[in-house]
Coordinates of C-alpha atoms in Angstrom, one line a residue:
M1 CA -40.7 -27.2 9.8
L2 CA -39.7 -23.7 8.7
P3 CA -36.0 -23.6 7.5
V4 CA -35.0 -20.4 9.2
W5 CA -31.3 -20.4 8.2
T6 CA -32.1 -21.2 4.6
I7 CA -34.6 -18.4 4.4
L8 CA -32.1 -15.9 5.9
G9 CA -29.5 -17.1 3.5
L10 CA -31.9 -16.6 0.6
L11 CA -32.7 -13.1 1.7
A12 CA -28.9 -12.3 1.9
L13 CA -28.5 -13.7 -1.7
L14 CA -31.4 -11.6 -3.0
L15 CA -29.9 -8.5 -1.3
S16 CA -26.5 -9.3 -2.9
F17 CA -28.1 -9.8 -6.3
A18 CA -29.8 -6.3 -6.1
C19 CA -26.6 -4.6 -5.1
L20 CA -24.5 -6.4 -7.7
A21 CA -27.0 -5.7 -10.4
M22 CA -26.9 -2.0 -9.7
A23 CA -23.1 -2.0 -9.5
L24 CA -22.8 -3.8 -12.9
W25 CA -25.3 -1.5 -14.5
S26 CA -23.3 1.5 -13.2
M27 CA -20.0 0.0 -14.6
H28 CA -21.6 -1.0 -17.9
H29 CA -21.9 2.6 -19.0
S30 CA -18.2 3.2 -18.5
M31 CA -16.9 0.0 -20.1
K32 CA -16.0 1.6 -23.5
Y33 CA -14.1 4.4 -21.7
M34 CA -12.3 2.4 -19.1
Q35 CA -9.6 0.1 -20.4
S36 CA -7.7 -0.6 -17.2
C37 CA -7.2 -4.2 -16.1
V38 CA -8.4 -3.2 -12.6
F39 CA -11.7 -2.0 -13.9
R40 CA -12.3 -5.1 -16.1
A41 CA -11.2 -7.4 -13.3
T42 CA -13.7 -5.7 -11.0
F43 CA -16.5 -6.1 -13.5
A44 CA -15.6 -9.8 -14.0
Y45 CA -15.6 -10.4 -10.3
L46 CA -19.1 -8.8 -9.9
V47 CA -20.4 -11.0 -12.8
S48 CA -19.1 -14.1 -11.1
R49 CA -20.8 -13.1 -7.8
I50 CA -24.1 -12.3 -9.5
V51 CA -24.1 -15.7 -11.2
H52 CA -23.4 -17.3 -7.7
A53 CA -26.3 -15.3 -6.2
V54 CA -28.7 -16.4 -8.9
A55 CA -27.7 -20.0 -8.9
W56 CA -27.8 -20.4 -5.2
S57 CA -31.1 -18.4 -4.9
V58 CA -32.7 -21.0 -7.1
V59 CA -31.3 -23.9 -5.1
S60 CA -32.4 -22.3 -1.8
I61 CA -35.9 -21.8 -3.1
I62 CA -36.1 -25.5 -4.1
F63 CA -34.6 -26.4 -0.7
I64 CA -37.3 -24.3 1.1
D65 CA -40.0 -25.9 -1.0
Q66 CA -38.9 -29.4 0.2
F67 CA -39.2 -28.2 3.8
V68 CA -42.6 -26.6 3.6
G69 CA -44.0 -29.1 1.0
G70 CA -44.4 -32.0 3.3
E71 CA -42.9 -34.2 6.0
M72 CA -40.8 -36.3 3.6
S73 CA -38.4 -35.5 0.8
A74 CA -37.2 -38.0 -1.9
W75 CA -33.7 -36.6 -1.9
L76 CA -33.2 -34.4 1.2
Y77 CA -33.2 -34.8 5.0
L78 CA -35.7 -32.3 6.5
D79 CA -34.3 -31.4 9.9
S80 CA -32.7 -28.4 11.6
Y81 CA -29.3 -29.9 11.2
H82 CA -29.5 -29.8 7.4
D83 CA -31.2 -26.4 7.5
A84 CA -28.3 -24.8 9.4
G85 CA -25.5 -26.6 7.5
G86 CA -27.0 -26.2 4.1
F87 CA -25.7 -28.3 1.2
R88 CA -22.3 -28.6 2.9
L89 CA -23.8 -31.3 5.1
L90 CA -24.9 -33.5 2.3
R91 CA -21.4 -34.8 1.9
H92 CA -21.7 -36.4 5.3
D93 CA -24.8 -38.4 4.3
E94 CA -23.6 -41.8 3.4
E95 CA -25.3 -43.9 0.8
P96 CA -28.7 -42.2 0.6
N97 CA -30.6 -45.0 2.4
G98 CA -33.4 -44.9 -0.1
K99 CA -32.9 -41.2 -1.0
E100 CA -32.9 -40.4 -4.7
D101 CA -30.3 -38.2 -6.5
P102 CA -31.1 -34.5 -6.5
P103 CA -33.2 -33.2 -9.4
T104 CA -31.4 -32.1 -12.5
E105 CA -32.2 -28.5 -12.0
V106 CA -30.5 -28.6 -8.6
I107 CA -27.4 -30.3 -9.9
V108 CA -27.1 -27.7 -12.7
M109 CA -27.6 -24.7 -10.4
V110 CA -25.2 -26.1 -7.8
F111 CA -22.6 -26.6 -10.5
F112 CA -22.9 -23.0 -11.9
G113 CA -23.0 -21.6 -8.4
D114 CA -19.8 -23.4 -7.3
A115 CA -18.0 -22.6 -10.6
A116 CA -18.9 -18.9 -10.1
T117 CA -17.5 -19.1 -6.6
V118 CA -14.2 -20.4 -7.9
S119 CA -14.1 -17.9 -10.7
G120 CA -14.9 -15.0 -8.4
A121 CA -12.1 -16.0 -6.0
L122 CA -9.7 -16.0 -8.9
W123 CA -10.9 -12.6 -10.1
M124 CA -10.6 -11.1 -6.6
L125 CA -7.0 -12.4 -6.5
V126 CA -6.3 -10.7 -9.8
L127 CA -7.9 -7.5 -8.5
V128 CA -5.9 -7.4 -5.3
L129 CA -2.6 -8.1 -7.1
E130 CA -3.3 -5.3 -9.6
L131 CA -4.2 -2.8 -6.8
I132 CA -1.0 -3.7 -5.0
K133 CA 1.0 -3.0 -8.2
L134 CA -0.7 0.3 -8.6
A135 CA 0.0 1.2 -4.9
K136 CA 3.7 0.3 -5.2
K137 CA 4.2 2.1 -8.5
S138 CA 2.1 4.1 -10.9
L139 CA 1.2 1.6 -13.6
D140 CA 0.2 2.6 -17.1
R141 CA 0.6 -0.2 -19.6
G142 CA -1.3 1.5 -22.4
S143 CA -4.7 0.6 -23.8
F144 CA -3.5 -2.4 -25.8
Q145 CA -1.4 -3.9 -23.1
E146 CA -4.2 -3.5 -20.5
K147 CA -6.6 -5.4 -22.8
W148 CA -4.0 -8.1 -23.4
T149 CA -3.2 -8.5 -19.7
F150 CA -6.9 -8.9 -18.9
K151 CA -7.2 -11.4 -21.7
R152 CA -4.4 -13.5 -20.2
Y153 CA -6.1 -13.4 -16.8
T154 CA -9.4 -14.5 -18.4
I155 CA -7.7 -17.5 -20.1
A156 CA -6.1 -18.5 -16.8
N157 CA -9.5 -18.2 -15.1
V158 CA -11.2 -20.4 -17.6
V159 CA -8.5 -23.0 -17.3
V160 CA -8.7 -23.2 -13.5
V161 CA -12.5 -23.4 -13.6
G162 CA -12.2 -26.1 -16.2
I163 CA -9.8 -28.1 -14.0
Y164 CA -12.1 -27.6 -11.1
T165 CA -15.0 -29.0 -13.1
I166 CA -13.1 -32.1 -14.1
L167 CA -12.0 -32.7 -10.5
S168 CA -15.4 -32.2 -9.1
F169 CA -16.8 -35.0 -11.1
A170 CA -13.7 -37.2 -11.0
I171 CA -13.4 -37.4 -7.2
D172 CA -14.7 -40.7 -5.9
G173 CA -17.4 -40.7 -3.3
P174 CA -20.7 -42.3 -2.3
G175 CA -22.7 -39.9 -4.4
F176 CA -22.9 -36.6 -6.3
W177 CA -22.7 -34.4 -3.3
T178 CA -19.5 -35.9 -1.7
G179 CA -17.3 -35.4 -4.8
R180 CA -18.6 -31.9 -5.5
Y181 CA -18.4 -30.8 -1.9
V182 CA -14.8 -31.9 -1.5
A183 CA -13.8 -30.3 -4.9
V184 CA -15.5 -26.9 -4.3
L185 CA -14.4 -26.6 -0.7
I186 CA -10.7 -27.4 -1.4
T187 CA -10.6 -25.3 -4.6
A188 CA -12.6 -22.2 -3.5
N189 CA -11.4 -22.1 0.0
V190 CA -7.7 -22.4 -0.9
L191 CA -8.2 -19.6 -3.4
Q192 CA -10.0 -17.3 -1.0
A193 CA -7.4 -18.0 1.7
L194 CA -4.8 -17.0 -0.8
V195 CA -6.7 -13.8 -1.5
I196 CA -6.8 -13.0 2.3
A197 CA -3.1 -13.7 2.6
T198 CA -2.3 -11.5 -0.4
V199 CA -4.4 -8.5 0.6
T200 CA -3.0 -8.7 4.1
A201 CA 0.5 -8.7 2.7
G202 CA -0.4 -5.7 0.5
V203 CA -1.9 -3.7 3.4
Y204 CA 1.1 -4.5 5.6
Y205 CA 3.5 -3.5 2.8
L206 CA 1.8 -0.1 2.3
R207 CA 1.8 0.6 6.0
S208 CA 5.4 -0.4 6.6
H209 CA 6.6 1.5 3.5
S210 CA 4.8 4.7 4.4
R211 CA 2.3 4.4 1.6
K212 CA -0.7 4.7 3.9
F213 CA -0.9 8.4 3.1
E214 CA -0.4 10.4 0.0
S215 CA 0.3 14.0 -0.7
V216 CA -2.1 15.3 -3.3
D217 CA -1.9 19.0 -4.4
G218 CA 0.0 19.7 -1.2
Q219 CA -2.7 18.1 1.0
V220 CA -1.9 14.9 2.9
I221 CA -4.7 12.3 2.5
Q222 CA -5.1 8.6 3.1
S223 CA -4.1 6.7 0.0
P224 CA -7.3 5.6 -1.9
L225 CA -5.6 2.4 -2.9
Y226 CA -4.6 1.6 0.6
L227 CA -8.2 2.3 1.8
R228 CA -9.6 0.1 -0.9
L229 CA -7.3 -2.8 0.0
K230 CA -8.0 -2.3 3.7
R231 CA -11.8 -2.5 3.0
I232 CA -11.4 -5.6 0.9
L233 CA -9.5 -7.2 3.7
T234 CA -12.1 -6.1 6.3
V235 CA -15.0 -7.5 4.2
Y236 CA -13.1 -10.8 3.7
I237 CA -12.4 -11.2 7.4
T238 CA -15.9 -10.5 8.5
T239 CA -17.9 -12.3 5.8
S240 CA -15.7 -15.0 4.1
L241 CA -13.3 -16.0 6.8
P242 CA -16.0 -17.5 9.1
Y243 CA -17.3 -19.5 6.2
L244 CA -13.9 -20.8 5.3
I245 CA -13.1 -21.8 8.9
V246 CA -16.4 -23.6 9.4
G247 CA -16.0 -25.3 6.0
W248 CA -12.6 -26.6 6.8
F249 CA -13.8 -28.1 10.1
M250 CA -16.8 -29.7 8.4
L251 CA -14.5 -31.2 5.8
A252 CA -12.1 -32.6 8.3
S253 CA -14.8 -34.1 10.5
D254 CA -17.0 -37.1 9.8
A255 CA -19.8 -35.8 12.1
P256 CA -19.6 -32.0 12.3
G257 CA -22.9 -31.8 14.1
D258 CA -21.4 -33.4 17.2
F259 CA -19.2 -30.3 17.9
M260 CA -20.4 -27.6 15.5
P261 CA -23.3 -25.4 16.8
R262 CA -26.1 -25.0 14.4
W263 CA -26.1 -21.2 14.8
L264 CA -22.4 -21.1 13.8
M265 CA -23.0 -23.1 10.6
G266 CA -26.1 -21.1 9.7
S267 CA -24.6 -17.6 10.4
S268 CA -21.4 -18.4 8.4
I269 CA -23.6 -19.1 5.3
V270 CA -25.6 -16.0 5.8
L271 CA -22.5 -13.8 6.1
F272 CA -20.9 -15.4 3.0
N273 CA -24.1 -14.8 1.0
V274 CA -24.3 -11.1 2.0
S275 CA -20.6 -10.5 1.1
G276 CA -21.7 -9.9 -2.6
C277 CA -23.7 -6.9 -1.4
V278 CA -20.8 -5.5 0.7
F279 CA -18.2 -6.0 -2.1
A280 CA -20.5 -4.2 -4.5
L281 CA -20.5 -1.2 -2.2
V282 CA -16.8 -1.3 -1.5
L283 CA -15.7 -1.8 -5.1
V284 CA -18.2 0.3 -7.0
G285 CA -20.4 2.3 -4.6
S286 CA -19.6 5.7 -3.2
Q287 CA -16.6 5.4 -0.9
E288 CA -17.7 8.5 0.9
C289 CA -21.1 7.1 1.6
F290 CA -19.6 3.8 2.6
N291 CA -17.3 5.5 5.1
T292 CA -20.3 7.3 6.6
C293 CA -22.3 4.1 6.9
L294 CA -19.4 2.3 8.6
G295 CA -18.8 5.1 11.1
P296 CA -15.1 5.1 12.1
S297 CA -14.4 4.3 15.7
D298 CA -13.4 7.0 18.2
E299 CA -9.8 5.6 18.1
T300 CA -9.8 6.0 14.3
R301 CA -11.1 9.5 14.5
L302 CA -8.4 10.4 17.1
T303 CA -5.7 8.9 14.9
I304 CA -6.9 10.9 11.9
T305 CA -7.2 14.1 13.9
Q306 CA -3.7 13.8 15.3
A307 CA -2.3 13.0 11.9
S308 CA -4.0 16.1 10.4
Q309 CA -2.6 18.3 13.2
N310 CA 0.9 17.0 12.7
M311 CA 0.6 17.8 9.0
D312 CA 0.0 21.5 9.7
A313 CA 2.6 24.0 8.6
P314 CA 5.1 24.7 11.5
M315 CA 4.6 28.3 12.6
E316 CA 7.5 28.8 15.1
H317 CA 11.1 27.9 14.3
P318 CA 10.5 25.6 11.4
V319 CA 13.3 23.3 10.2
F320 CA 13.7 23.8 6.5
V321 CA 14.7 20.9 4.1
N322 CA 15.4 21.7 0.5
T323 CA 16.1 19.0 -2.1
D324 CA 17.3 19.0 -5.7
I325 CA 18.2 16.3 -8.2
E326 CA 21.8 16.4 -9.5
S327 CA 22.3 17.0 -13.2
S328 CA 18.5 17.0 -13.8
S329 CA 18.6 19.3 -16.8
L330 CA 21.1 17.0 -18.6
L331 CA 19.1 13.9 -17.6
W332 CA 15.9 15.4 -18.9
G333 CA 17.5 16.5 -22.2
Q334 CA 19.0 13.1 -22.8
L335 CA 16.5 10.6 -21.4
G336 CA 13.1 12.3 -21.9
Q337 CA 10.3 9.8 -21.0
T338 CA 12.7 7.7 -19.0
M339 CA 13.6 10.6 -16.8
H340 CA 9.9 11.3 -16.5
D341 CA 9.3 7.8 -15.1
A342 CA 12.3 8.1 -12.8
Q343 CA 11.2 11.5 -11.4
E344 CA 7.8 10.1 -10.8
L345 CA 9.4 7.5 -8.5
H346 CA 11.4 10.2 -6.9
D347 CA 8.4 12.4 -6.2
N348 CA 6.3 9.6 -4.9
L349 CA 9.0 8.5 -2.5
L350 CA 9.7 12.0 -1.1
R351 CA 6.0 12.6 -0.6
S352 CA 5.3 9.2 1.0
L353 CA 8.2 9.6 3.5
L354 CA 7.1 13.2 4.2
V355 CA 3.9 11.8 5.8
K356 CA 5.9 9.3 7.9
H357 CA 8.0 12.1 9.4
N358 CA 5.3 14.7 9.9
G359 CA 6.7 17.0 7.3
Y360 CA 5.0 19.8 5.4
E361 CA 5.3 20.4 1.6
I362 CA 5.7 24.1 1.0
T363 CA 6.2 24.0 -2.7
T364 CA 7.9 22.3 -5.6
C365 CA 9.8 23.8 -8.5
G366 CA 10.5 21.3 -11.2
D367 CA 12.4 18.5 -9.4
A368 CA 13.2 20.6 -6.3
F369 CA 11.2 20.3 -3.1
Q370 CA 10.9 22.9 -0.3
L371 CA 9.8 21.3 2.9
A372 CA 9.3 22.3 6.6
F373 CA 9.4 20.2 9.7
H374 CA 8.3 20.9 13.3
C375 CA 11.6 19.7 14.8
I376 CA 15.2 18.7 14.0
P377 CA 14.8 15.0 14.7
D378 CA 12.0 14.6 12.1
A379 CA 13.9 16.6 9.5
V380 CA 17.1 14.7 9.8
A381 CA 15.4 11.3 10.0
Y382 CA 13.4 12.2 6.8
C383 CA 16.6 13.0 4.9
L384 CA 18.4 9.8 6.1
D385 CA 15.4 7.7 5.1
V386 CA 15.1 9.3 1.7
Q387 CA 18.8 8.6 0.9
L388 CA 18.4 4.9 1.9
E389 CA 15.1 4.3 0.1
L390 CA 16.5 5.8 -3.1
M391 CA 18.7 2.8 -3.2
N392 CA 15.7 0.5 -3.3
Q393 CA 13.6 2.1 -6.0
P394 CA 12.8 0.2 -9.2
W395 CA 14.6 2.7 -11.4
P396 CA 14.0 2.3 -15.2
V397 CA 16.7 0.1 -16.8
E398 CA 17.3 2.8 -19.4
F399 CA 18.1 5.3 -16.7
V400 CA 20.5 3.1 -14.8
D401 CA 22.3 2.0 -17.9
S402 CA 22.5 5.5 -19.5
G403 CA 26.0 6.2 -18.0
L404 CA 25.1 9.9 -17.7
P405 CA 26.3 12.0 -14.7
G406 CA 23.8 11.8 -11.9
S407 CA 22.6 8.3 -12.9
L408 CA 25.7 6.1 -12.4
T409 CA 25.4 3.2 -10.1
V410 CA 28.3 2.7 -7.6
S411 CA 28.4 -0.4 -5.5
I412 CA 30.7 -1.5 -2.7
R413 CA 31.9 -5.1 -2.4
T414 CA 32.7 -6.6 0.9
K415 CA 34.8 -9.7 1.5
H416 CA 32.9 -11.2 4.5
V417 CA 29.1 -11.0 4.1
P418 CA 26.6 -13.3 5.8
L419 CA 24.8 -15.7 3.4
T420 CA 21.5 -13.9 4.1
K421 CA 22.8 -10.6 2.7
P422 CA 23.7 -9.6 -0.9
K423 CA 27.4 -9.7 -1.8
H424 CA 27.4 -6.0 -2.7
Q425 CA 25.5 -2.9 -1.6
Y426 CA 24.9 0.3 -3.5
L427 CA 26.5 3.6 -2.6
F428 CA 24.6 5.3 -5.4
H429 CA 21.8 3.9 -7.4
G430 CA 19.3 5.8 -9.5
I431 CA 18.6 9.5 -9.0
R432 CA 21.0 11.4 -6.8
V433 CA 19.4 13.9 -4.5
R434 CA 21.2 16.6 -2.7
M435 CA 19.6 17.9 0.5
G436 CA 20.1 20.8 2.8
I437 CA 18.8 21.2 6.4
H438 CA 18.6 24.4 8.3
A439 CA 16.7 25.2 11.5
A440 CA 15.3 28.7 11.9
S441 CA 16.2 30.7 15.0
E442 CA 15.3 34.1 16.5
A443 CA 18.9 35.3 15.9
E444 CA 18.1 35.4 12.2
G445 CA 15.3 37.9 12.6
Q446 CA 11.6 37.6 12.1
L447 CA 10.3 34.9 9.8
F448 CA 7.1 35.9 8.1
H449 CA 4.6 33.3 6.9
Q450 CA 1.6 33.7 4.6
V451 CA -0.9 31.5 2.6
H452 CA -0.2 31.4 -1.1
P453 CA -3.3 32.7 -3.0
V454 CA -3.1 29.9 -5.6
T455 CA -1.7 26.8 -3.9
H456 CA -3.2 27.7 -0.5
R457 CA 0.0 26.5 1.1
T458 CA 1.9 28.3 3.8
T459 CA 5.0 30.0 2.5
Y460 CA 7.8 31.6 4.5
V461 CA 9.8 34.8 3.9
G462 CA 12.9 35.7 5.9
L463 CA 16.6 35.2 6.4
S464 CA 16.1 31.6 7.7
E465 CA 14.3 30.6 4.5
L466 CA 17.0 32.1 2.4
I467 CA 19.8 30.3 4.3
G468 CA 17.9 27.0 3.9
R469 CA 17.8 27.4 0.2
E470 CA 21.5 28.3 0.0
V471 CA 22.5 25.3 2.0
S472 CA 20.7 22.9 -0.4
D473 CA 22.7 24.3 -3.3
V474 CA 26.1 23.6 -1.6
G475 CA 26.2 19.8 -1.7
H476 CA 26.5 17.1 -4.3
G477 CA 23.9 14.5 -5.3
G478 CA 23.4 12.0 -2.4
Q479 CA 24.8 14.4 0.2
I480 CA 23.0 15.9 3.1
V481 CA 24.4 19.3 4.2
V482 CA 23.4 20.7 7.5
T483 CA 24.1 24.0 9.3
A484 CA 26.1 24.1 12.5
P485 CA 23.2 24.0 14.9
I486 CA 22.0 20.8 13.3
A487 CA 25.5 19.3 13.5
K488 CA 25.7 20.3 17.1
W489 CA 22.4 18.6 17.9
L490 CA 23.6 15.4 16.1
E491 CA 26.8 15.4 18.1
T492 CA 24.9 15.7 21.3
E493 CA 22.5 12.8 20.4
A494 CA 25.5 10.6 19.4
S495 CA 27.3 11.4 22.7
K496 CA 24.2 10.4 24.7
N497 CA 23.7 7.4 22.5
S498 CA 20.0 8.3 22.5
R499 CA 17.2 6.2 21.2
W500 CA 16.9 8.4 18.2
A501 CA 20.6 7.9 17.3
Q502 CA 20.2 4.2 17.7
N503 CA 17.2 4.1 15.4
H504 CA 18.8 6.4 12.8
P505 CA 22.5 5.5 12.5
F506 CA 24.5 8.2 10.7
A507 CA 27.9 9.5 9.8
V508 CA 28.7 13.2 10.2
Q509 CA 31.8 15.2 9.1
D510 CA 32.6 18.8 9.4
M511 CA 32.9 20.6 6.1
G512 CA 34.2 24.0 7.4
V513 CA 32.8 27.4 6.8
Y514 CA 30.7 28.3 3.8
R515 CA 30.7 32.0 2.7
I516 CA 27.5 33.2 1.3
T517 CA 28.7 36.3 -0.6
D518 CA 25.3 37.7 -1.5
L519 CA 24.0 37.6 2.0
K520 CA 27.4 38.4 3.6
I521 CA 27.1 35.4 5.9
D522 CA 29.7 32.9 7.0
L523 CA 28.0 29.6 7.7
G524 CA 29.3 26.6 9.6
I525 CA 28.3 23.5 7.7
A526 CA 28.7 19.7 8.1
E527 CA 27.9 16.6 6.0
V528 CA 25.6 13.9 7.1
V529 CA 25.0 10.5 5.5
P530 CA 23.3 7.3 6.6
A531 CA 25.9 5.0 8.4
A532 CA 25.3 2.3 5.8
L533 CA 26.4 4.8 3.1
R534 CA 29.3 6.3 5.0
D535 CA 31.7 5.5 2.2
R536 CA 29.9 8.0 0.0
S537 CA 32.0 10.8 1.4
A538 CA 35.0 9.7 -0.6
H539 CA 33.0 10.3 -3.8
F540 CA 32.0 13.9 -3.0
G541 CA 34.2 16.5 -4.6
S542 CA 35.3 19.8 -3.1
I543 CA 32.9 22.7 -2.7
A544 CA 33.6 26.3 -3.7
N545 CA 33.5 29.1 -1.1
V546 CA 34.2 26.6 1.7
Q547 CA 37.2 27.2 4.0
S548 CA 38.5 24.8 6.6
R549 CA 38.1 25.9 10.2
M550 CA 41.8 25.9 10.6
S551 CA 42.4 28.4 7.8
Y552 CA 39.2 30.4 8.3
E553 CA 39.6 34.1 9.1
P554 CA 36.6 36.1 10.1
S555 CA 35.6 38.9 7.8
E556 CA 33.5 41.9 8.3
S557 CA 30.5 39.9 7.3
M558 CA 28.1 38.3 9.7
R559 CA 29.5 35.2 11.3
Y560 CA 26.4 33.1 11.7
G561 CA 26.2 30.0 13.9
L562 CA 29.9 29.0 14.1
V563 CA 29.5 26.3 16.6
R564 CA 31.8 23.4 16.8
S565 CA 31.1 20.5 14.4
P566 CA 33.1 17.3 14.5
R567 CA 36.5 17.7 12.8
E568 CA 36.8 14.0 11.9
V569 CA 34.3 11.6 10.6
A570 CA 32.3 10.1 13.4
I571 CA 30.2 7.0 12.8
F572 CA 27.2 6.5 15.1
V573 CA 25.6 3.1 14.7

């Protein structure tokens, strides 16, 4: 008979071999220039897969030869059941009933193929873990440390493969195939299941922490690391997961042929064999070409289109958010490289959350960001999220322990805390960022916008933009200062107990009237902090040029936006 499933599996292996060989050839020319652990782990994974493809191609050819060479085989049952199930079914053959042991070349090739499968699963786990680390935080260990990290991974890989080898020959069974099948299935399948779980957790983390998009040169794009992890997960689910599920069922059952369709057994092997080709395209091949070949669904295109539209610069009545780091000049002068690492965390956080809240990056000047939002809810939610997430960043130890102004950690202890929560929470931790929010209005005159000839970003010129910058200079690090229209909107949302107010608990307190001498404007301002950080207010000092509403006397200057803000602290949870 003609072993159809074995032939299809062999063709898939040959295709994978060709793709893997081209990928390795492409990477080989860059080996002396690329020292990163991710690059080397990718290369090692592809080497493992090409060894697997070669070994099992040889075994498949011998397998086919037994089928077409005659009606009987000295060591193999020639039927459609064993054709579809491949060598996984040989475990279920009891004492061979006159069948001989497999030829030596088959035993050797099966061993190398299975060892390569285990090694490849380990290298994929390393690759996924390193990609997740890169996505969570820019990682630069240096050339020497990258080589040493890869060397440690290599040693661990060799140890695990060695243990697998010992177990595969030590497990008792009626013959060679039973012990090897149990060993390779349990070892490789557990490792590949661990890879799937890890990459799923990584994709979920990036999505839930707004790392799905990145802001690069002012343009919002999907994170390349997120896309790579997502593609790895997609390939594993479509090519390896069916093989794992079928394998576990065949391991647990004494007679898998009684309930397992032959087409399911055969197709799972073909999919697994072709996974080497797909991984070569995903990990090394042109990502742009790969995207074109995949062809995103209409739903994906719609999502990307909507995201792009939301990231456009607001043209009418933008809401300006200006940020600045407290004591940044002192910190840079004293901490140097440590401050560089801390500001990198700061910049990545502000840009990642900007995508989540549909914001637009106008420009940056040193550590100061000038942003624009389409509406007040997005702008305020963005600032609240930034202040909360700053507490959770992995700030350099040297920065936290420096004791310099703008870097001191302040914690608040509570007497009654559930066991599931920490016994103290931070009021301040890491970089302290002051933020100002101001919504443009027609009363302030025309707001002009133009495209910068160098950055190609939309910039704004007008009184509203000037007021937005002035407001950001008023507060202290960790404080959000808003103009009176924003405070009025917050008060309205709190009084209605709207869904937005429930999702973004906050504390707001009237600060009085701020006099902008240069612009001859009296500005009503208020302070906003996340409800979880409401005790921060006690740490903020007084602000110059601010009068309480009780003592305020209108001058000949313009009195802009003096609408009522809360006179007392109101907590909206």
